[in-house]
CSV table of C-alpha atoms and ligand atoms in Angstrom, one decimal:
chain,number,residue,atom,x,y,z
A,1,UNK,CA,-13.5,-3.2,-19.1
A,2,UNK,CA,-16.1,-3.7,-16.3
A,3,UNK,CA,-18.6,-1.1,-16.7
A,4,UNK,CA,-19.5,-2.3,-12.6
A,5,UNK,CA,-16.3,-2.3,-11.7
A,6,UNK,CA,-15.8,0.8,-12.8
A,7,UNK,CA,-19.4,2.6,-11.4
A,8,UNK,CA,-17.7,1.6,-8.5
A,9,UNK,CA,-14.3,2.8,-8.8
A,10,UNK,CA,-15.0,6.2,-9.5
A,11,UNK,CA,-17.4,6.6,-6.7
A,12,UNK,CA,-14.9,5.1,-4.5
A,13,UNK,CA,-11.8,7.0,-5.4
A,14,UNK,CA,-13.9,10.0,-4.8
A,15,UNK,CA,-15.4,9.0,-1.5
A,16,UNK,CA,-11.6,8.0,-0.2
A,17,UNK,CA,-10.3,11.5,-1.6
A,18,UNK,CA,-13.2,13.3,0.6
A,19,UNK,CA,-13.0,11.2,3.5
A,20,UNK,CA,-8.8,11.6,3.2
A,21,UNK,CA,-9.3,15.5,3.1
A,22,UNK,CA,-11.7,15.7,5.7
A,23,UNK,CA,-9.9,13.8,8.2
A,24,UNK,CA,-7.1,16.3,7.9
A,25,UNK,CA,-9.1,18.8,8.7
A,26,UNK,CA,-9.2,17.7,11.8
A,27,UNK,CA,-6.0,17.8,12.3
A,28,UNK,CA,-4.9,20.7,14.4
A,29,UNK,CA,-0.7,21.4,15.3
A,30,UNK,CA,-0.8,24.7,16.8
A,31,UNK,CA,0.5,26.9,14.4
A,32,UNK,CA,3.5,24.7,12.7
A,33,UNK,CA,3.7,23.6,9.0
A,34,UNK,CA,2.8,19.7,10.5
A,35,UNK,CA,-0.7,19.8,9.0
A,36,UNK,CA,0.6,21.3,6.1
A,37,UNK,CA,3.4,18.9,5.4
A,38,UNK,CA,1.3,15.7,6.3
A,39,UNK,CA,-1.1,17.2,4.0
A,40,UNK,CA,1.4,17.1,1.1
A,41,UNK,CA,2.3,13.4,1.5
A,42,UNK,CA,-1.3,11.8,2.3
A,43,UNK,CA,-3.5,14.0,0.0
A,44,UNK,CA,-1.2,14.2,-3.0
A,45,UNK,CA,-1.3,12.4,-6.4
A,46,UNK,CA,-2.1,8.5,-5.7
A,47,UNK,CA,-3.4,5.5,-6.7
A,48,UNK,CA,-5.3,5.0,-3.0
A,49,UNK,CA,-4.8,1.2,-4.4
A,50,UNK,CA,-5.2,0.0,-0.7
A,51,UNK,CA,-8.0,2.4,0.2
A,52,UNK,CA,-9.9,0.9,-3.3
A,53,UNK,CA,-9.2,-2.7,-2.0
A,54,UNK,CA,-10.7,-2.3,1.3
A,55,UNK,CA,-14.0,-0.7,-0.1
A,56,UNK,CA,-14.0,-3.6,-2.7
A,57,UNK,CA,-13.5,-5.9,0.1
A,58,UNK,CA,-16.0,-4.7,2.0
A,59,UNK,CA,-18.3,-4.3,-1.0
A,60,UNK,CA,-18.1,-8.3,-1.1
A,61,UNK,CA,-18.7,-9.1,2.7
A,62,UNK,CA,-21.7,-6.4,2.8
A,63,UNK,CA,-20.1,-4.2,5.1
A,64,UNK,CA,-21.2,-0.8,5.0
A,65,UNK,CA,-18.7,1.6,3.3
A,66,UNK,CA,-18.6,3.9,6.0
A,67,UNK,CA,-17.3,1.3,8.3
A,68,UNK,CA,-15.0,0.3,5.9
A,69,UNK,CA,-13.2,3.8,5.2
A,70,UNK,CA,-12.4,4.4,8.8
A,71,UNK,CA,-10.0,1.4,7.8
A,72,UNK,CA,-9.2,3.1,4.6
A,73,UNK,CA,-8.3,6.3,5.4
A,74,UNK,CA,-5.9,4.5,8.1
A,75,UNK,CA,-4.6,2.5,5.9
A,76,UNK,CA,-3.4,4.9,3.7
A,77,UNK,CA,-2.6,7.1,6.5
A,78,UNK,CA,-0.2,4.8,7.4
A,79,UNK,CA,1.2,4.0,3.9
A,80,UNK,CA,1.6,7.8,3.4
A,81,UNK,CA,3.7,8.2,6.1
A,82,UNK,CA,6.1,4.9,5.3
A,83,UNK,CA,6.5,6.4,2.1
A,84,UNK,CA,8.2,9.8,4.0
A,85,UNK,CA,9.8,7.4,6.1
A,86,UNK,CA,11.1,5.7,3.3
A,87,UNK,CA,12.7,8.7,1.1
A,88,UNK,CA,14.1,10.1,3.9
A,89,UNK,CA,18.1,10.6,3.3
A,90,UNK,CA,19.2,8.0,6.1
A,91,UNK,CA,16.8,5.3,4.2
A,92,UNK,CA,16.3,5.6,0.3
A,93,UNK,CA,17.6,9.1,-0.1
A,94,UNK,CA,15.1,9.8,-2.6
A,95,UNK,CA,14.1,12.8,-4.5
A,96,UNK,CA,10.6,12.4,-6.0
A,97,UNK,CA,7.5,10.4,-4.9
A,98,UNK,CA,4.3,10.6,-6.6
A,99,UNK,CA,5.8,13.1,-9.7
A,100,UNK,CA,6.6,15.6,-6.7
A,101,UNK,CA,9.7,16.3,-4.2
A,102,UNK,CA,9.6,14.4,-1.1
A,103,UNK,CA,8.0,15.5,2.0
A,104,UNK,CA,12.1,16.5,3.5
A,105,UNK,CA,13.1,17.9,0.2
A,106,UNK,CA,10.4,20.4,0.8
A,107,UNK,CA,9.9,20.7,4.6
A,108,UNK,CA,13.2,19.9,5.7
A,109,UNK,CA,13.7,16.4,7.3
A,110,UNK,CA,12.9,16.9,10.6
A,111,UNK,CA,9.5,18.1,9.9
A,112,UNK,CA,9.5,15.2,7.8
A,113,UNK,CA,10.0,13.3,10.3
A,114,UNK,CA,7.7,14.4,12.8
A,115,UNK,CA,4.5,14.6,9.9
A,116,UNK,CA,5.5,10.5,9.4
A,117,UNK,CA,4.9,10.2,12.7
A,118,UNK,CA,2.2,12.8,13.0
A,119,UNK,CA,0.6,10.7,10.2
A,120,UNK,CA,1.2,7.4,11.4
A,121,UNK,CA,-0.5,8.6,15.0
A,122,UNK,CA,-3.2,9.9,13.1
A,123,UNK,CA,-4.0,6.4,11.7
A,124,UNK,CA,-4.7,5.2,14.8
A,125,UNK,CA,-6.6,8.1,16.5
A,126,UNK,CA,-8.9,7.6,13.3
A,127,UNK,CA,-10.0,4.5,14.3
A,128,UNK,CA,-10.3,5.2,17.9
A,129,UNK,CA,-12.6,8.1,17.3
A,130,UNK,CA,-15.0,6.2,14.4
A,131,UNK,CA,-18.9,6.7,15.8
A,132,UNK,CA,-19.8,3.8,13.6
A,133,UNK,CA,-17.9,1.3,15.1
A,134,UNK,CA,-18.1,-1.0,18.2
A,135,UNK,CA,-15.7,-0.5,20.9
A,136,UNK,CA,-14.8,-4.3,20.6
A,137,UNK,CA,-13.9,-3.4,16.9
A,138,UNK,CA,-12.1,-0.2,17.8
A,139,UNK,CA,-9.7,-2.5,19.5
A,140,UNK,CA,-9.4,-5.6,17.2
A,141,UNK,CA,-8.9,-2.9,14.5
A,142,UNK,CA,-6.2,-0.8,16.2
A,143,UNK,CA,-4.3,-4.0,17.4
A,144,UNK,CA,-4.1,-5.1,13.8
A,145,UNK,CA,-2.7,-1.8,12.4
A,146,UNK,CA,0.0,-1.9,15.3
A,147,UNK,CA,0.5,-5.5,14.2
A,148,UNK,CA,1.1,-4.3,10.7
A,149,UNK,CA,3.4,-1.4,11.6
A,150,UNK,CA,5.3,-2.9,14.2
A,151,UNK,CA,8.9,-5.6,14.2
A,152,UNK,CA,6.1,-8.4,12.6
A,153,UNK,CA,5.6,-5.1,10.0
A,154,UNK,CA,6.8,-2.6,8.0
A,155,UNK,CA,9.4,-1.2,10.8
A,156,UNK,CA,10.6,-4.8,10.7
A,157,UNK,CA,10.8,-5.4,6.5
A,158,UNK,CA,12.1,-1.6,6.6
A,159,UNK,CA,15.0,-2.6,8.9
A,160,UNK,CA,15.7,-6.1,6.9
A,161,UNK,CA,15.7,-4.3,3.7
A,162,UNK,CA,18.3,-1.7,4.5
A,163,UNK,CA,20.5,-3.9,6.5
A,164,UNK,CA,20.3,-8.0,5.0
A,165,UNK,CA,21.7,-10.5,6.5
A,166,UNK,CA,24.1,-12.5,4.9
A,167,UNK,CA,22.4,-15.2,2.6
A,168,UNK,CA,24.6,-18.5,1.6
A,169,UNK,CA,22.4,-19.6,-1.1
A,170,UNK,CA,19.8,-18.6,-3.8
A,171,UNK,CA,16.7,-19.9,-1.8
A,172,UNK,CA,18.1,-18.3,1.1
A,173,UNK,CA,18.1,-15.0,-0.6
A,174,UNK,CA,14.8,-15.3,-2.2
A,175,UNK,CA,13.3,-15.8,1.1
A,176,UNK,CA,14.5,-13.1,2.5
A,177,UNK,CA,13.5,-10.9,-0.6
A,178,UNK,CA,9.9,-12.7,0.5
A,179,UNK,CA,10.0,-11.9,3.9
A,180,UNK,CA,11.0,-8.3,3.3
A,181,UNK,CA,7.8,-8.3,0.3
A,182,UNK,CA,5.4,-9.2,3.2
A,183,UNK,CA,6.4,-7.3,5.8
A,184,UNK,CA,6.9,-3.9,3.7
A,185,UNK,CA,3.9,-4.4,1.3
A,186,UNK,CA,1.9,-7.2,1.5
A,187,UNK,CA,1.2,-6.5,5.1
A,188,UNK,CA,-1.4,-3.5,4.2
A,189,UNK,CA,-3.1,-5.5,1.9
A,190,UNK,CA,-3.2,-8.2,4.3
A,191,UNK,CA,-4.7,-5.6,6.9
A,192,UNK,CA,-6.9,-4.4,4.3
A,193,UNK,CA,-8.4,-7.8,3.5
A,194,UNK,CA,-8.1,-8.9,7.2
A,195,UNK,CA,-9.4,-6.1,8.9
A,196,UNK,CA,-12.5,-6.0,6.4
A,197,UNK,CA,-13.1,-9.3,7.3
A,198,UNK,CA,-13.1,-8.6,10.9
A,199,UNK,CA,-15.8,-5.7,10.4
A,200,UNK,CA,-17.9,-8.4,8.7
A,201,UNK,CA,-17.6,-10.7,11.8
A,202,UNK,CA,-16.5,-14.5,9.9
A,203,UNK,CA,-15.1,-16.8,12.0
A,204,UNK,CA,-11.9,-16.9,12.9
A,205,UNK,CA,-10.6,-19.5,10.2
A,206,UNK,CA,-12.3,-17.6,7.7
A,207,UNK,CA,-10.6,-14.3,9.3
A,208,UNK,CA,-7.2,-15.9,8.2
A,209,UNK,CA,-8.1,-16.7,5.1
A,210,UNK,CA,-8.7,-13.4,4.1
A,211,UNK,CA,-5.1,-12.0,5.7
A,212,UNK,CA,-3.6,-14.6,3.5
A,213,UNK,CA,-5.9,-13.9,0.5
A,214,UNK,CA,-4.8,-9.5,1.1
A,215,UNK,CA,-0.8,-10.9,1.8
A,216,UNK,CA,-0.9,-13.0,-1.6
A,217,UNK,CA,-2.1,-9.9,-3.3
A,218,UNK,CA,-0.1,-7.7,-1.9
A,219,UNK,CA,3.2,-10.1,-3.0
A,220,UNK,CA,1.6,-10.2,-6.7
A,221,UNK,CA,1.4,-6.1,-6.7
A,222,UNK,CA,5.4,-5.7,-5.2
A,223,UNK,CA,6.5,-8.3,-7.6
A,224,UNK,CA,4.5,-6.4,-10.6
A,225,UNK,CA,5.7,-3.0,-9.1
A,226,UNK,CA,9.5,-4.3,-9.6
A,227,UNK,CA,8.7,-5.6,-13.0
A,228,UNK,CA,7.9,-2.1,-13.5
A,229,UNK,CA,10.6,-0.7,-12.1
A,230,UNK,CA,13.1,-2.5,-14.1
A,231,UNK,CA,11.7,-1.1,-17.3
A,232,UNK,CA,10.1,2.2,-16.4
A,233,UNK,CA,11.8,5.1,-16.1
A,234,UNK,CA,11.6,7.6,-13.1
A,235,UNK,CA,9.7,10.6,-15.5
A,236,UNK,CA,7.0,7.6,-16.1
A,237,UNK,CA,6.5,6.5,-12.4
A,238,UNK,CA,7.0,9.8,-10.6
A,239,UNK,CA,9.1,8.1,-7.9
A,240,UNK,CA,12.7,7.7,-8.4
A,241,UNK,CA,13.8,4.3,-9.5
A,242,UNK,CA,16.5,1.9,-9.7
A,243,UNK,CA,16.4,2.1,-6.0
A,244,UNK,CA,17.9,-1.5,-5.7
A,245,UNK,CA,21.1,-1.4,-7.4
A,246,UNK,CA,23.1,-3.3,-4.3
A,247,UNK,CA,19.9,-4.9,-3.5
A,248,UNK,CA,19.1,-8.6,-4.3
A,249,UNK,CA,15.9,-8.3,-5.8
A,250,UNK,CA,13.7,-11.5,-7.9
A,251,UNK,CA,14.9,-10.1,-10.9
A,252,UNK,CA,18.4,-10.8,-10.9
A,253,UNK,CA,18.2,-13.6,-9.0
A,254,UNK,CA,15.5,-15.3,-11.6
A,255,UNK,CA,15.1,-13.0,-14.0
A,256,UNK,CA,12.3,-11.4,-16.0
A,257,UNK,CA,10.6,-14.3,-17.1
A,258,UNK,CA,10.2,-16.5,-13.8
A,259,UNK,CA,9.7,-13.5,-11.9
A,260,UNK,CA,6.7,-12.5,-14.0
A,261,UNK,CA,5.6,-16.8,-13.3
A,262,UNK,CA,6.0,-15.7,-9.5
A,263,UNK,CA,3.6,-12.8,-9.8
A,264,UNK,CA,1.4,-14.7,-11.1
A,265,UNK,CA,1.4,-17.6,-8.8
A,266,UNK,CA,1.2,-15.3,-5.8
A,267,UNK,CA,-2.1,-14.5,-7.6
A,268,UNK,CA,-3.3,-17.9,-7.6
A,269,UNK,CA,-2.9,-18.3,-4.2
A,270,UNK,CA,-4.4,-15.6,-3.6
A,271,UNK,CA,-7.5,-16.5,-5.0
A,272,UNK,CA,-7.4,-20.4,-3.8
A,273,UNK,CA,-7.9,-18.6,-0.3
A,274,UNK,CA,-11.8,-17.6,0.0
A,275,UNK,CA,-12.9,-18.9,-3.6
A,276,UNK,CA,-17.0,-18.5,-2.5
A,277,UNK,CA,-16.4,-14.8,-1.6
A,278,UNK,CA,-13.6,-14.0,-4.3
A,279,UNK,CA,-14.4,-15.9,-7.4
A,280,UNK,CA,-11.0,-14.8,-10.1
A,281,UNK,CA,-13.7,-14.2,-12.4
A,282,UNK,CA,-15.6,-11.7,-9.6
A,283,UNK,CA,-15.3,-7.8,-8.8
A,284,UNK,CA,-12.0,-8.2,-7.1
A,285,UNK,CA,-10.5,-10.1,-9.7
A,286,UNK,CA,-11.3,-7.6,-12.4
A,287,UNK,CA,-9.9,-5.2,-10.1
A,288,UNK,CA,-6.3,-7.1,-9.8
A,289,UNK,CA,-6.9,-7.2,-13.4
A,290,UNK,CA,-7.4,-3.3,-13.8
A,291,UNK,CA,-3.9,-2.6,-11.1
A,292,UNK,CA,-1.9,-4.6,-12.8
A,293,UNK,CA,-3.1,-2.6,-16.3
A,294,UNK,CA,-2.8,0.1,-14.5
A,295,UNK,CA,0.8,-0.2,-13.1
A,296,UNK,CA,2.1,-1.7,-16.4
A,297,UNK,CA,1.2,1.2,-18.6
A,298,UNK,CA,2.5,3.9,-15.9
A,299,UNK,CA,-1.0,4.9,-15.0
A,300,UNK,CA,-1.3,6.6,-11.6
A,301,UNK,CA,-5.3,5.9,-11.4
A,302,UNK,CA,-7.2,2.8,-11.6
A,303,UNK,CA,-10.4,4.7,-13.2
A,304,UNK,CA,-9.5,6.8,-15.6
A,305,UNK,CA,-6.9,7.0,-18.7
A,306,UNK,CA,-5.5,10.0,-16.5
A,307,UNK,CA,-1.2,10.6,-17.2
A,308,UNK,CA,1.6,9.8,-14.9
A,309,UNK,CA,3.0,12.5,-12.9
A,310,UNK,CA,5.9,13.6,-15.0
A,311,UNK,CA,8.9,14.4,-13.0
A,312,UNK,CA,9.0,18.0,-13.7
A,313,UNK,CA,5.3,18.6,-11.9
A,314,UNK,CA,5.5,20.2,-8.9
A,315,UNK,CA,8.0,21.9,-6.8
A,316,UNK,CA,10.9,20.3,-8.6
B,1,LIG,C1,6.5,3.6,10.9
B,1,LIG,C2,4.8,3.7,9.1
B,1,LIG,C3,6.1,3.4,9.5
B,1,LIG,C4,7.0,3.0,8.6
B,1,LIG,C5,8.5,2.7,8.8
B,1,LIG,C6,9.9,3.2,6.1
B,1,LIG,C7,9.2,2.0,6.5
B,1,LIG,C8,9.1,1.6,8.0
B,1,LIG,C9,8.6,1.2,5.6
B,1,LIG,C10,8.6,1.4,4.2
B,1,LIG,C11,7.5,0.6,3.5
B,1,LIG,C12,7.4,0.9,2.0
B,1,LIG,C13,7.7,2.3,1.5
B,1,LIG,C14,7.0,0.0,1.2
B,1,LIG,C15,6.9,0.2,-0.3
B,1,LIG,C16,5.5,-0.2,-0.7
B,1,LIG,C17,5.1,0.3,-2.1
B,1,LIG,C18,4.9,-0.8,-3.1
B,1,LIG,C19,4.8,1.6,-2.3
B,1,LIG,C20,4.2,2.0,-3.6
B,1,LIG,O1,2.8,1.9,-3.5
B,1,LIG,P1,1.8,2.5,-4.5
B,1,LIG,O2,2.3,2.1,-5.9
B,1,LIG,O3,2.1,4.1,-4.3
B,1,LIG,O4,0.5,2.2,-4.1
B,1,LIG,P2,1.1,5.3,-4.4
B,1,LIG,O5,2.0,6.5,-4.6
B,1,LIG,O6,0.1,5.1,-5.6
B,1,LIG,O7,0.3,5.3,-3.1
């Protein structure tokens, strides 16, 4: 345990929590339940793992925390509203996230629907607004969330996950399990890392580096994640599992063992990316250490020994 690390974390998780809260505050919808119900899915019970990563990012590359949580706070704008996306009944159909009901289980779905977008607008109007920003980064940073959100994106890994196309053979299929990896998880990361980077003005190589270093990481945590989701049960993890059944996932195409060698690796080359400004031994690799801790013991926070959601909590 990193005494640092964990200074760090606690101050962090608080800072994102405030900064989360207060943005919403903001958020005026003339009298409907929208503030209300995007509320319920982006200040609820979370991890903020992506939040967390940018600060620690940023931490690294001595850009100033504020700067750095406008990204945040998009970030997991953004990822708040996939997830309502994402349990909505024409996509997973599921009934808890984060130990609670899903945002159309208690709003109805088309109010669901429109705080996911409300949310996902939000992200962006965020940025646009940030005082302590440049204009020039107001746009490189609202270009890369689009990038992240759009058919490159999550829209894109969404749409390849619920409809794959037929795969011939096993690399085929592993590929595509990649593909839909990146574009439905690691891509936050990869914004997280990337767009941190950007705030810290490296050159452009360097800049890639960093989106590779946050996509590599993001691979390791969705490969740990479905570890987890293999063995865990849905009263552990708050979020309903076994969502893959028909799905091919690394698991049943390699099994437990080589999967857990893939995680691994994708951490590797993670690291090989920017070994000057993330040493494995460094902050951010005690951090990786501490999520993937974190995520195999059921854990839903990175600082503290804090329970799981059970799936009783809350409205259901
Ligand atoms: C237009 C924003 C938008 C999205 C449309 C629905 C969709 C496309 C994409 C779904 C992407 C998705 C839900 C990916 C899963 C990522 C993942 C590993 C989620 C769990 O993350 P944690 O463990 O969860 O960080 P918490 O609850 O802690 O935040």
């Amino acid at each position: 345990m990193s005494t640092s690390l964990d200074l760090k974390l606690h101050a962090w998780q608080s800072a994102v929590d405030e900064a989360l809260a207060h943005a919403m505050q903001s958020v005026d919808a003339h009298d409907t339940r929208l503030p209300e119900a995007m509320g319920y899915s982006l200040l609820g019970p979370a991890k903020r793992v992506r939040a967390l990563f940018t600060l620690l990012v940023a931490d690294t590359l001595g850009v100033a925390s504020e700067r750095a949580m406008v990204l945040a706070v998009a970030i997991e704008m953004v990822h708040a509203s996939s997830l309502v996306f994402d349990d909505l009944p024409s996509m997973d159909d599921a009934k808890l996230r984060r130990g609670r009901d899903t945002n159309h289980r208690v709003y109805g779905e088309a109010t669901a629907v429109l705080a996911g977008v409300g949310l996902m607008n939000e992200a962006f109007a965020h940025i646009a607004k940030a005082p302590g920003l440049t204009a020039p980064e107001r746009n490189s940073l609202t270009g890369q969330l689009a990038h992240a959100i759009g058919t490159d994106g999550l829209v894109a890994g969404q749409e390849q996950d619920l409809h794959p196309r037929k795969t011939t053979s096993q690399q085929e299929a592993l590929t595509h399990i990649e593909t839909v990896h990146r574009r439905k998880t690691g891509i936050l990361f990869a914004l997280a890392a990337g767009g941190t980077a950007s705030l810290a003005d490296l050159q452009k190589v360097e800049h890639e580096a960093f989106v590779t270093f946050g996509m590599n990481l993001g691979l390791a945590f969705q490969t740990y994640d479905d570890l987890l989701d293999e063995r865990a049960d849905t009263a552990l993890l708050g979020k309903d599992t076994g969502q893959d059944t028909t799905q091919p996932t690394f698991i049943k195409l390699l099994g437990v063992e080589a999967t857990q060698q893939r995680a691994r690796a994708y951490l590797e080359a993670a690291f090989a990316q920017v070994p000057a400004h993330m040493p494995r031994d460094g902050l951010v690799g005690q951090f990786v250490d501490r999520l993937i801790e974190t995520m195999l013991s059921g854990r839903q926070s990175l600082t503290t020994g804090a329970a799981a959601p059970s799936a009783d909590h809350g409205h259901g």
